[in-house]
Amino acid sequence: MFGQEYNVRVFSLVEDTKRKAFVELLQNKPNPFDEQTLIPIFVNDISNIKTAELMVTSADGRIVKKIELQLIPGINELIYDYNWHNYECGIFYYSLFINGQKVDTKKMELVAY
């Protein structure tokens, strides 16, 4: 059975004890994917962001694609296409760089159906 995936944020009236990150890299969907996948980035505070870049690397560390981003407050979605890395299947990692510093890295898998 196929279903729809949703990202959910739970808010409460109690202040969070954890400091809220100014930007969050979320898991791509669908994962694994065969043609395209959606990479969401949630921006809580745009004032700290001067430059933003997404870097995709192969499992062996080879840089596959660099994408400059123009982020806005709220949810930002990037459609990643499999032809950007010559239709190569396997496991890849995507990292978000803000002002030249790595913020987070996630794993995605491209499969041939």
PDB file of N, CA, C and O in Angstrom, residues 9 15 17 20 22-23 31 38 42 46 49 53 55 57-59 62 73 77 84 89-90 93 95 99 101-102 113:
ATOM      1  N   ARG A   9       5.229  19.343  12.802  1.00  0.00           N
ATOM      2  CA  ARG A   9       5.868  20.075  13.891  1.00  0.00           C
ATOM      3  C   ARG A   9       4.847  20.207  15.004  1.00  0.00           C
ATOM      4  O   ARG A   9       3.723  20.627  14.772  1.00  0.00           O
ATOM      5  N   GLU A  15       7.852  26.762  26.833  1.00  0.00           N
ATOM      6  CA  GLU A  15       9.050  27.078  26.066  1.00  0.00           C
ATOM      7  C   GLU A  15       9.935  25.856  25.933  1.00  0.00           C
ATOM      8  O   GLU A  15      10.090  25.087  26.871  1.00  0.00           O
ATOM      9  N   THR A  17      13.246  23.813  25.960  1.00  0.00           N
ATOM     10  CA  THR A  17      14.487  23.953  26.704  1.00  0.00           C
ATOM     11  C   THR A  17      15.673  23.945  25.751  1.00  0.00           C
ATOM     12  O   THR A  17      16.740  24.416  26.081  1.00  0.00           O
ATOM     13  N   LYS A  20      16.345  26.689  19.476  1.00  0.00           N
ATOM     14  CA  LYS A  20      15.832  26.389  18.146  1.00  0.00           C
ATOM     15  C   LYS A  20      16.896  26.711  17.096  1.00  0.00           C
ATOM     16  O   LYS A  20      17.487  27.784  17.101  1.00  0.00           O
ATOM     17  N   PHE A  22      18.458  27.826  13.567  1.00  0.00           N
ATOM     18  CA  PHE A  22      17.971  28.833  12.626  1.00  0.00           C
ATOM     19  C   PHE A  22      17.666  28.249  11.257  1.00  0.00           C
ATOM     20  O   PHE A  22      16.936  28.833  10.477  1.00  0.00           O
ATOM     21  N   VAL A  23      18.204  27.066  10.956  1.00  0.00           N
ATOM     22  CA  VAL A  23      17.898  26.373   9.704  1.00  0.00           C
ATOM     23  C   VAL A  23      17.983  24.869   9.945  1.00  0.00           C
ATOM     24  O   VAL A  23      18.813  24.407  10.719  1.00  0.00           O
ATOM     25  N   ASN A  31      12.402   8.468  -0.474  1.00  0.00           N
ATOM     26  CA  ASN A  31      13.749   7.934  -0.297  1.00  0.00           C
ATOM     27  C   ASN A  31      13.617   6.449  -0.006  1.00  0.00           C
ATOM     28  O   ASN A  31      13.049   6.099   1.021  1.00  0.00           O
ATOM     29  N   LEU A  38      12.434  15.242  -3.481  1.00  0.00           N
ATOM     30  CA  LEU A  38      12.234  16.580  -2.937  1.00  0.00           C
ATOM     31  C   LEU A  38      13.073  16.722  -1.671  1.00  0.00           C
ATOM     32  O   LEU A  38      12.950  15.915  -0.753  1.00  0.00           O
ATOM     33  N   PHE A  42      14.057  23.842   6.172  1.00  0.00           N
ATOM     34  CA  PHE A  42      13.200  24.728   6.957  1.00  0.00           C
ATOM     35  C   PHE A  42      14.050  25.842   7.555  1.00  0.00           C
ATOM     36  O   PHE A  42      15.013  25.577   8.273  1.00  0.00           O
ATOM     37  N   ILE A  46      16.144  33.912   8.966  1.00  0.00           N
ATOM     38  CA  ILE A  46      16.904  34.220   7.748  1.00  0.00           C
ATOM     39  C   ILE A  46      18.031  35.216   8.015  1.00  0.00           C
ATOM     40  O   ILE A  46      18.966  35.332   7.223  1.00  0.00           O
ATOM     41  N   ILE A  49      21.750  34.157   7.624  1.00  0.00           N
ATOM     42  CA  ILE A  49      22.154  33.484   6.390  1.00  0.00           C
ATOM     43  C   ILE A  49      22.613  34.502   5.349  1.00  0.00           C
ATOM     44  O   ILE A  49      21.834  35.338   4.899  1.00  0.00           O
ATOM     45  N   GLU A  53      24.343  26.757   0.327  1.00  0.00           N
ATOM     46  CA  GLU A  53      24.700  25.843  -0.751  1.00  0.00           C
ATOM     47  C   GLU A  53      24.373  24.417  -0.322  1.00  0.00           C
ATOM     48  O   GLU A  53      24.560  24.050   0.831  1.00  0.00           O
ATOM     49  N   MET A  55      25.425  20.545  -1.219  1.00  0.00           N
ATOM     50  CA  MET A  55      26.435  19.752  -1.910  1.00  0.00           C
ATOM     51  C   MET A  55      26.045  18.281  -1.827  1.00  0.00           C
ATOM     52  O   MET A  55      25.779  17.771  -0.743  1.00  0.00           O
ATOM     53  N   THR A  57      27.285  14.433  -2.531  1.00  0.00           N
ATOM     54  CA  THR A  57      28.492  13.622  -2.706  1.00  0.00           C
ATOM     55  C   THR A  57      28.109  12.154  -2.816  1.00  0.00           C
ATOM     56  O   THR A  57      27.083  11.729  -2.294  1.00  0.00           O
ATOM     57  N   SER A  58      28.960  11.400  -3.492  1.00  0.00           N
ATOM     58  CA  SER A  58      28.757   9.953  -3.594  1.00  0.00           C
ATOM     59  C   SER A  58      29.232   9.295  -2.305  1.00  0.00           C
ATOM     60  O   SER A  58      29.844   9.942  -1.454  1.00  0.00           O
ATOM     61  N   ALA A  59      28.980   8.006  -2.170  1.00  0.00           N
ATOM     62  CA  ALA A  59      29.371   7.274  -0.967  1.00  0.00           C
ATOM     63  C   ALA A  59      30.888   7.266  -0.775  1.00  0.00           C
ATOM     64  O   ALA A  59      31.370   7.183   0.359  1.00  0.00           O
ATOM     65  N   ARG A  62      33.155  11.609  -3.489  1.00  0.00           N
ATOM     66  CA  ARG A  62      33.295  12.415  -4.705  1.00  0.00           C
ATOM     67  C   ARG A  62      32.145  13.429  -4.782  1.00  0.00           C
ATOM     68  O   ARG A  62      30.986  13.100  -4.566  1.00  0.00           O
ATOM     69  N   PRO A  73      12.332  32.608   4.501  1.00  0.00           N
ATOM     70  CA  PRO A  73      11.797  32.095   5.771  1.00  0.00           C
ATOM     71  C   PRO A  73      10.712  31.048   5.519  1.00  0.00           C
ATOM     72  O   PRO A  73       9.926  31.167   4.581  1.00  0.00           O
ATOM     73  N   GLU A  77      11.844  24.066  -0.755  1.00  0.00           N
ATOM     74  CA  GLU A  77      11.887  22.723  -1.332  1.00  0.00           C
ATOM     75  C   GLU A  77      12.685  22.739  -2.633  1.00  0.00           C
ATOM     76  O   GLU A  77      12.431  23.555  -3.511  1.00  0.00           O
ATOM     77  N   TRP A  84      21.244  14.820 -12.838  1.00  0.00           N
ATOM     78  CA  TRP A  84      22.296  15.744 -12.409  1.00  0.00           C
ATOM     79  C   TRP A  84      23.604  15.027 -12.112  1.00  0.00           C
ATOM     80  O   TRP A  84      24.632  15.644 -11.987  1.00  0.00           O
ATOM     81  N   CYS A  89      23.306   5.137 -10.058  1.00  0.00           N
ATOM     82  CA  CYS A  89      22.528   4.660  -8.911  1.00  0.00           C
ATOM     83  C   CYS A  89      23.438   4.456  -7.702  1.00  0.00           C
ATOM     84  O   CYS A  89      24.651   4.320  -7.846  1.00  0.00           O
ATOM     85  N   GLY A  90      22.847   4.426  -6.523  1.00  0.00           N
ATOM     86  CA  GLY A  90      23.609   4.167  -5.310  1.00  0.00           C
ATOM     87  C   GLY A  90      23.211   5.082  -4.181  1.00  0.00           C
ATOM     88  O   GLY A  90      22.181   5.748  -4.216  1.00  0.00           O
ATOM     89  N   TYR A  93      25.005  11.424  -0.371  1.00  0.00           N
ATOM     90  CA  TYR A  93      24.828  12.260   0.811  1.00  0.00           C
ATOM     91  C   TYR A  93      24.646  13.694   0.359  1.00  0.00           C
ATOM     92  O   TYR A  93      25.343  14.160  -0.544  1.00  0.00           O
ATOM     93  N   SER A  95      24.571  17.659   1.806  1.00  0.00           N
ATOM     94  CA  SER A  95      24.971  18.490   2.941  1.00  0.00           C
ATOM     95  C   SER A  95      24.560  19.930   2.691  1.00  0.00           C
ATOM     96  O   SER A  95      24.714  20.441   1.581  1.00  0.00           O
ATOM     97  N   ASN A  99      26.815  29.968   5.085  1.00  0.00           N
ATOM     98  CA  ASN A  99      27.970  30.859   5.269  1.00  0.00           C
ATOM     99  C   ASN A  99      29.281  30.071   5.275  1.00  0.00           C
ATOM    100  O   ASN A  99      30.189  30.348   6.050  1.00  0.00           O
ATOM    101  N   GLN A 101      29.837  27.048   6.313  1.00  0.00           N
ATOM    102  CA  GLN A 101      29.927  26.049   7.382  1.00  0.00           C
ATOM    103  C   GLN A 101      28.877  24.960   7.172  1.00  0.00           C
ATOM    104  O   GLN A 101      27.707  25.268   6.892  1.00  0.00           O
ATOM    105  N   LYS A 102      29.294  23.689   7.324  1.00  0.00           N
ATOM    106  CA  LYS A 102      28.357  22.581   7.176  1.00  0.00           C
ATOM    107  C   LYS A 102      27.387  22.575   8.355  1.00  0.00           C
ATOM    108  O   LYS A 102      27.799  22.574   9.510  1.00  0.00           O
ATOM    109  N   TYR A 113      14.492   1.305 -11.065  1.00  0.00           N
ATOM    110  CA  TYR A 113      13.359   0.373 -11.030  1.00  0.00           C
ATOM    111  C   TYR A 113      13.119  -0.234 -12.383  1.00  0.00           C
ATOM    112  O   TYR A 113      13.331   0.320 -13.389  1.00  0.00           O
TER     113      TYR A 113
END
